[in-house]
PDB file of C-alpha atoms in Angstrom:
ATOM      1  CA  MET A 290     137.279 111.498 113.728  1.00  0.00           C
ATOM      2  CA  ASP A 291     137.623 109.725 110.385  1.00  0.00           C
ATOM      3  CA  ILE A 292     136.829 111.246 107.008  1.00  0.00           C
ATOM      4  CA  PRO A 293     133.726 109.104 106.203  1.00  0.00           C
ATOM      5  CA  PHE A 294     132.069 110.202 109.445  1.00  0.00           C
ATOM      6  CA  ILE A 295     132.948 113.836 108.757  1.00  0.00           C
ATOM      7  CA  LEU A 296     131.267 113.452 105.363  1.00  0.00           C
ATOM      8  CA  MET A 297     128.212 111.997 107.107  1.00  0.00           C
ATOM      9  CA  ILE A 298     127.934 115.083 109.284  1.00  0.00           C
ATOM     10  CA  LEU A 299     128.474 117.320 106.257  1.00  0.00           C
ATOM     11  CA  GLN A 300     125.671 115.657 104.283  1.00  0.00           C
ATOM     12  CA  THR A 301     123.347 116.064 107.272  1.00  0.00           C
ATOM     13  CA  PHE A 302     124.136 119.776 107.343  1.00  0.00           C
ATOM     14  CA  CYS A 303     123.488 120.079 103.586  1.00  0.00           C
ATOM     15  CA  PHE A 304     120.194 118.205 103.885  1.00  0.00           C
ATOM     16  CA  ILE A 305     118.948 120.327 106.788  1.00  0.00           C
ATOM     17  CA  THR A 306     119.954 123.491 104.914  1.00  0.00           C
ATOM     18  CA  ALA A 307     117.978 122.394 101.842  1.00  0.00           C
ATOM     19  CA  TRP A 308     115.024 121.394 104.020  1.00  0.00           C
ATOM     20  CA  LEU A 309     114.957 124.741 105.816  1.00  0.00           C
ATOM     21  CA  SER A 310     115.332 126.647 102.541  1.00  0.00           C
ATOM     22  CA  ILE A 311     112.376 124.838 100.971  1.00  0.00           C
ATOM     23  CA  ASP A 312     110.341 125.250 104.163  1.00  0.00           C
ATOM     24  CA  HIS A 313     111.026 129.005 104.129  1.00  0.00           C
ATOM     25  CA  HIS A 314     109.990 129.288 100.479  1.00  0.00           C
ATOM     26  CA  VAL A 315     106.770 127.296 100.959  1.00  0.00           C
ATOM     27  CA  THR A 316     105.861 129.228 104.101  1.00  0.00           C
ATOM     28  CA  HIS A 317     106.183 132.595 102.369  1.00  0.00           C
ATOM     29  CA  HIS A 318     105.344 131.800  98.736  1.00  0.00           C
ATOM     30  CA  GLY A 319     103.264 128.623  98.814  1.00  0.00           C
ATOM     31  CA  PRO A 320     103.934 125.176  97.316  1.00  0.00           C
ATOM     32  CA  ILE A 321     106.416 124.877  94.475  1.00  0.00           C
ATOM     33  CA  PRO A 322     104.719 124.121  91.124  1.00  0.00           C
ATOM     34  CA  SER A 323     105.061 120.513  89.924  1.00  0.00           C
ATOM     35  CA  ALA A 324     106.554 119.401  93.276  1.00  0.00           C
ATOM     36  CA  ARG A 325     103.611 117.059  93.849  1.00  0.00           C
ATOM     37  CA  THR A 326     104.197 115.403  90.470  1.00  0.00           C
ATOM     38  CA  LEU A 327     107.909 115.109  91.190  1.00  0.00           C
ATOM     39  CA  ASN A 328     107.140 113.488  94.537  1.00  0.00           C
ATOM     40  CA  LYS A 329     104.910 110.891  92.873  1.00  0.00           C
ATOM     41  CA  ILE A 330     107.561 110.106  90.250  1.00  0.00           C
ATOM     42  CA  HIS A 331     110.197 109.812  92.964  1.00  0.00           C
ATOM     43  CA  SER A 332     107.969 107.477  94.971  1.00  0.00           C
ATOM     44  CA  ARG A 333     107.328 105.156  92.036  1.00  0.00           C
ATOM     45  CA  ALA A 334     111.027 105.067  91.146  1.00  0.00           C
ATOM     46  CA  TYR A 335     112.036 104.345  94.732  1.00  0.00           C
ATOM     47  CA  SER A 336     109.484 101.549  94.972  1.00  0.00           C
ATOM     48  CA  VAL A 337     111.094  99.856  91.974  1.00  0.00           C
ATOM     49  CA  LEU A 338     114.604 100.459  93.330  1.00  0.00           C
ATOM     50  CA  SER A 339     113.598  99.043  96.713  1.00  0.00           C
ATOM     51  CA  THR A 340     112.337  95.890  95.027  1.00  0.00           C
ATOM     52  CA  LEU A 341     115.672  95.469  93.239  1.00  0.00           C
ATOM     53  CA  LEU A 342     117.533  96.204  96.462  1.00  0.00           C
ATOM     54  CA  LEU A 343     115.462  93.556  98.243  1.00  0.00           C
ATOM     55  CA  TYR A 344     116.695  91.006  95.700  1.00  0.00           C
ATOM     56  CA  LEU A 345     120.322  92.043  96.265  1.00  0.00           C
ATOM     57  CA  THR A 346     119.867  91.997 100.030  1.00  0.00           C
ATOM     58  CA  LEU A 347     118.591  88.435  99.949  1.00  0.00           C
ATOM     59  CA  SER A 348     121.390  87.293  97.629  1.00  0.00           C
ATOM     60  CA  PRO A 349     124.496  86.153  99.568  1.00  0.00           C
ATOM     61  CA  ASN A 350     126.616  86.628  96.435  1.00  0.00           C
ATOM     62  CA  HIS A 351     126.140  90.413  96.475  1.00  0.00           C
ATOM     63  CA  ASP A 352     126.934  91.251 100.102  1.00  0.00           C
ATOM     64  CA  ASP A 353     129.308  94.188  99.610  1.00  0.00           C
ATOM     65  CA  ILE A 354     127.353  95.911  96.853  1.00  0.00           C
ATOM     66  CA  ALA A 355     124.051  95.260  98.655  1.00  0.00           C
ATOM     67  CA  ARG A 356     125.306  96.845 101.884  1.00  0.00           C
ATOM     68  CA  THR A 357     126.689  99.852 100.012  1.00  0.00           C
ATOM     69  CA  LEU A 358     123.525 100.410  97.969  1.00  0.00           C
ATOM     70  CA  TYR A 359     121.330  99.946 101.022  1.00  0.00           C
ATOM     71  CA  HIS A 360     123.257 102.702 102.781  1.00  0.00           C
ATOM     72  CA  ILE A 361     123.126 104.995  99.737  1.00  0.00           C
ATOM     73  CA  SER A 362     119.370 104.434  99.438  1.00  0.00           C
ATOM     74  CA  LYS A 363     118.889 106.282 102.721  1.00  0.00           C
ATOM     75  CA  PHE A 364     120.189 109.439 101.106  1.00  0.00           C
ATOM     76  CA  TRP A 365     117.724 108.927  98.252  1.00  0.00           C
ATOM     77  CA  GLU A 366     114.987 109.021 100.888  1.00  0.00           C
ATOM     78  CA  TYR A 367     116.008 112.588 101.685  1.00  0.00           C
ATOM     79  CA  ILE A 368     114.381 113.580  98.399  1.00  0.00           C
ATOM     80  CA  ASN A 369     111.055 112.425  99.805  1.00  0.00           C
ATOM     81  CA  ILE A 370     111.272 114.946 102.653  1.00  0.00           C
ATOM     82  CA  LEU A 371     112.160 117.748 100.247  1.00  0.00           C
ATOM     83  CA  THR A 372     109.472 116.992  97.662  1.00  0.00           C
ATOM     84  CA  VAL A 373     106.753 116.519 100.289  1.00  0.00           C
ATOM     85  CA  ARG A 374     107.572 119.863 101.886  1.00  0.00           C
ATOM     86  CA  ALA A 375     107.943 121.534  98.471  1.00  0.00           C
ATOM     87  CA  SER A 376     104.424 120.391  97.582  1.00  0.00           C
ATOM     88  CA  GLY A 377     103.067 121.989 100.749  1.00  0.00           C
ATOM     89  CA  GLY A 378     102.952 118.900 102.956  1.00  0.00           C
ATOM     90  CA  LEU A 379     103.944 118.980 106.614  1.00  0.00           C
ATOM     91  CA  ILE A 380     106.797 116.896 108.037  1.00  0.00           C
ATOM     92  CA  ASP A 381     105.837 115.316 111.352  1.00  0.00           C
ATOM     93  CA  LEU A 382     108.256 114.208 114.067  1.00  0.00           C
ATOM     94  CA  HIS A 383     108.332 110.542 113.020  1.00  0.00           C
ATOM     95  CA  PHE A 384     108.828 111.314 109.336  1.00  0.00           C
ATOM     96  CA  GLY A 385     111.545 113.902 109.876  1.00  0.00           C
ATOM     97  CA  PHE A 386     113.516 112.110 112.616  1.00  0.00           C
ATOM     98  CA  HIS A 387     113.440 108.776 110.782  1.00  0.00           C
ATOM     99  CA  HIS A 388     114.716 110.148 107.480  1.00  0.00           C
ATOM    100  CA  LEU A 389     117.332 112.300 109.179  1.00  0.00           C
ATOM    101  CA  THR A 390     118.858 109.490 111.229  1.00  0.00           C
ATOM    102  CA  THR A 391     118.608 106.307 109.134  1.00  0.00           C
ATOM    103  CA  PRO A 392     121.843 107.068 107.220  1.00  0.00           C
ATOM    104  CA  TYR A 393     123.637 106.855 110.578  1.00  0.00           C
ATOM    105  CA  LEU A 394     121.918 103.564 111.343  1.00  0.00           C
ATOM    106  CA  THR A 395     123.135 102.051 108.072  1.00  0.00           C
ATOM    107  CA  PHE A 396     126.562 103.688 108.361  1.00  0.00           C
ATOM    108  CA  PHE A 397     127.350 102.146 111.749  1.00  0.00           C
ATOM    109  CA  ARG A 398     125.234  98.990 111.619  1.00  0.00           C
ATOM    110  CA  VAL A 399     125.483  97.898 107.974  1.00  0.00           C
ATOM    111  CA  LEU A 400     128.659  99.354 106.479  1.00  0.00           C
ATOM    112  CA  ARG A 401     130.900  99.083 109.529  1.00  0.00           C
ATOM    113  CA  ASN A 402     129.316  96.234 111.448  1.00  0.00           C
ATOM    114  CA  SER A 403     127.373  93.929 109.159  1.00  0.00           C
ATOM    115  CA  GLU A 404     126.710  90.884 111.343  1.00  0.00           C
ATOM    116  CA  GLY A 405     123.080  89.847 110.852  1.00  0.00           C
ATOM    117  CA  TRP A 406     122.272  92.929 108.795  1.00  0.00           C
ATOM    118  CA  ARG A 407     120.162  91.148 106.160  1.00  0.00           C
ATOM    119  CA  THR A 408     117.051  90.428 108.234  1.00  0.00           C
ATOM    120  CA  PHE A 409     116.129  94.007 109.074  1.00  0.00           C
ATOM    121  CA  ALA A 410     117.364  95.317 105.718  1.00  0.00           C
ATOM    122  CA  ALA A 411     115.185  92.840 103.818  1.00  0.00           C
ATOM    123  CA  LEU A 412     112.108  93.736 105.881  1.00  0.00           C
ATOM    124  CA  ASN A 413     112.883  97.426 105.530  1.00  0.00           C
ATOM    125  CA  THR A 414     113.319  97.349 101.760  1.00  0.00           C
ATOM    126  CA  ALA A 415     110.163  95.236 101.366  1.00  0.00           C
ATOM    127  CA  HIS A 416     108.221  97.768 103.448  1.00  0.00           C
ATOM    128  CA  HIS A 417     109.618 100.629 101.386  1.00  0.00           C
ATOM    129  CA  ALA A 418     108.763  98.895  98.118  1.00  0.00           C
ATOM    130  CA  LEU A 419     105.140  98.766  99.273  1.00  0.00           C
ATOM    131  CA  MET A 420     105.022 102.137 101.013  1.00  0.00           C
ATOM    132  CA  TYR A 421     106.475 104.120  98.137  1.00  0.00           C
ATOM    133  CA  ALA A 422     104.233 102.250  95.707  1.00  0.00           C
ATOM    134  CA  TYR A 423     101.347 103.582  97.814  1.00  0.00           C
ATOM    135  CA  PHE A 424     102.791 107.091  97.738  1.00  0.00           C
ATOM    136  CA  GLY A 425     103.043 106.694  93.991  1.00  0.00           C
ATOM    137  CA  GLY A 426      99.333 105.938  93.691  1.00  0.00           C
ATOM    138  CA  ALA A 427      98.968 102.183  94.393  1.00  0.00           C
ATOM    139  CA  GLY A 428      96.237 102.440  97.016  1.00  0.00           C
ATOM    140  CA  VAL A 429      95.689  98.670  97.059  1.00  0.00           C
ATOM    141  CA  VAL A 430      98.722  98.143  99.333  1.00  0.00           C
ATOM    142  CA  ARG A 431      97.571 100.587 102.029  1.00  0.00           C
ATOM    143  CA  PRO A 432      95.976  97.957 104.354  1.00  0.00           C
ATOM    144  CA  VAL A 433      99.297  96.153 104.939  1.00  0.00           C
ATOM    145  CA  LEU A 434     101.531  99.170 105.550  1.00  0.00           C
ATOM    146  CA  ASP A 435     100.839  99.575 109.271  1.00  0.00           C
ATOM    147  CA  PHE A 436     101.671  95.899 109.800  1.00  0.00           C
ATOM    148  CA  THR A 437     104.872  95.903 107.711  1.00  0.00           C
ATOM    149  CA  GLY A 438     105.992  99.187 109.254  1.00  0.00           C
ATOM    150  CA  CYS A 439     105.600  97.864 112.785  1.00  0.00           C
ATOM    151  CA  ALA A 440     106.889  94.343 112.043  1.00  0.00           C
ATOM    152  CA  GLN A 441     110.186  95.535 110.579  1.00  0.00           C
ATOM    153  CA  LEU A 442     110.926  97.550 113.724  1.00  0.00           C
ATOM    154  CA  VAL A 443     109.897  94.881 116.238  1.00  0.00           C
ATOM    155  CA  ILE A 444     111.846  92.162 114.434  1.00  0.00           C
ATOM    156  CA  GLY A 445     114.818  94.484 113.939  1.00  0.00           C
ATOM    157  CA  ILE A 446     114.961  95.240 117.664  1.00  0.00           C
ATOM    158  CA  ALA A 447     114.589  91.546 118.504  1.00  0.00           C
ATOM    159  CA  MET A 448     117.496  90.677 116.212  1.00  0.00           C
ATOM    160  CA  GLU A 449     119.768  93.247 117.882  1.00  0.00           C
ATOM    161  CA  VAL A 450     118.784  91.988 121.348  1.00  0.00           C
ATOM    162  CA  ARG A 451     119.475  88.404 120.256  1.00  0.00           C
ATOM    163  CA  VAL A 452     122.976  89.357 119.108  1.00  0.00           C
ATOM    164  CA  LEU A 453     123.646  91.217 122.368  1.00  0.00           C
ATOM    165  CA  TRP A 454     122.277  88.335 124.426  1.00  0.00           C
ATOM    166  CA  SER A 455     124.606  85.872 122.718  1.00  0.00           C
ATOM    167  CA  ARG A 456     127.722  87.912 123.394  1.00  0.00           C
ATOM    168  CA  ASN A 457     130.023  88.434 126.324  1.00  0.00           C
ATOM    169  CA  LEU A 458     129.771  92.178 126.838  1.00  0.00           C
ATOM    170  CA  TYR A 459     133.261  92.381 128.324  1.00  0.00           C
ATOM    171  CA  VAL A 460     135.075  90.287 125.744  1.00  0.00           C
ATOM    172  CA  ASP A 461     133.289  91.839 122.753  1.00  0.00           C
ATOM    173  CA  GLU A 462     133.019  95.396 124.051  1.00  0.00           C
ATOM    174  CA  VAL A 463     134.409  96.994 120.880  1.00  0.00           C
ATOM    175  CA  ARG A 464     131.806  95.323 118.637  1.00  0.00           C
ATOM    176  CA  VAL A 465     128.791  95.528 120.956  1.00  0.00           C
ATOM    177  CA  TRP A 466     127.972  99.223 120.755  1.00  0.00           C
ATOM    178  CA  PRO A 467     126.690  99.205 117.121  1.00  0.00           C
ATOM    179  CA  HIS A 468     123.987  96.738 118.184  1.00  0.00           C
ATOM    180  CA  VAL A 469     123.081  98.871 121.210  1.00  0.00           C
ATOM    181  CA  PHE A 470     122.944 101.935 118.953  1.00  0.00           C
ATOM    182  CA  ALA A 471     120.776 100.148 116.376  1.00  0.00           C
ATOM    183  CA  ALA A 472     118.390  98.728 118.979  1.00  0.00           C
ATOM    184  CA  GLY A 473     118.049 102.133 120.619  1.00  0.00           C
ATOM    185  CA  LEU A 474     117.404 103.943 117.359  1.00  0.00           C
ATOM    186  CA  LEU A 475     114.906 101.328 116.151  1.00  0.00           C
ATOM    187  CA  GLY A 476     113.218 101.573 119.538  1.00  0.00           C
ATOM    188  CA  MET A 477     112.839 105.324 119.066  1.00  0.00           C
ATOM    189  CA  TYR A 478     111.349 104.741 115.621  1.00  0.00           C
ATOM    190  CA  LEU A 479     108.856 102.308 117.161  1.00  0.00           C
ATOM    191  CA  VAL A 480     107.818 104.808 119.842  1.00  0.00           C
ATOM    192  CA  LEU A 481     107.351 107.533 117.219  1.00  0.00           C
ATOM    193  CA  TRP A 482     105.412 105.116 115.002  1.00  0.00           C
ATOM    194  CA  ALA A 483     103.084 104.279 117.904  1.00  0.00           C
ATOM    195  CA  ARG A 484     102.661 108.004 118.602  1.00  0.00           C
ATOM    196  CA  GLU A 485     101.746 108.610 114.972  1.00  0.00           C
ATOM    197  CA  MET A 486      99.198 105.779 115.026  1.00  0.00           C
ATOM    198  CA  LYS A 487      97.609 107.234 118.168  1.00  0.00           C
ATOM    199  CA  ILE A 488      97.365 110.694 116.605  1.00  0.00           C
ATOM    200  CA  ARG A 489      95.728 109.231 113.497  1.00  0.00           C
ATOM    201  CA  ARG A 490      93.221 107.313 115.617  1.00  0.00           C
ATOM    202  CA  VAL A 491      92.291 110.425 117.596  1.00  0.00           C
ATOM    203  CA  GLU A 492      91.864 112.391 114.387  1.00  0.00           C
ATOM    204  CA  ARG A 493      89.628 109.702 112.886  1.00  0.00           C
ATOM    205  CA  GLU A 494      87.481 109.573 116.017  1.00  0.00           C
ATOM    206  CA  ALA A 495      87.164 113.358 116.076  1.00  0.00           C
ATOM    207  CA  LYS A 496      86.158 113.366 112.415  1.00  0.00           C
ATOM    208  CA  MET A 497      83.527 110.684 113.013  1.00  0.00           C
ATOM    209  CA  LYS A 498      82.050 112.629 115.920  1.00  0.00           C
ATOM    210  CA  SER A 499      81.897 115.814 113.860  1.00  0.00           C
ATOM    211  CA  ASN A 500      79.925 113.994 111.171  1.00  0.00           C
TER     212      ASN A 500
END
């Protein structure tokens, strides 16, 4: 096991420890003061950073730095989990699983195997620029978020399948598995996204009936 992967596991352990510590505090003592404000500031900052990262991702002259920063940005997203929970919000399955696992997606699929990485990364950073702008208070972008959230996953899966389809699985066995891993993980995100949409729809219908 190489050192970078060991560090990946270590950061996951540190993140989960921080998450559980904040969850314990909020459960027993209530939301942390000013956490909601911090979450809004973080969201606005990440929206701006995502916009800049989108530019780098689309620029062929910045491939190495763009891939590195894209990977690092997934650790920045950890802060979102911590600030949301610190402010008293609940972390659902989609939210928690996605943020916990995306650093591994970028580690194996962007840093170590970068073929065709730009398409999904560009869609993902564009979605995050809009989504975190919404979290930061820009309600005007809300109507497009369900579409951009779903589109990035569907197109990302299609891109991985296209790469796999164009390869000889026996000749390219060493380089195939990152695409299988990415397609599988994106597929799980899509299933969890669909589950979340269904839950929201049921809640809306129940609220309408109660009124």
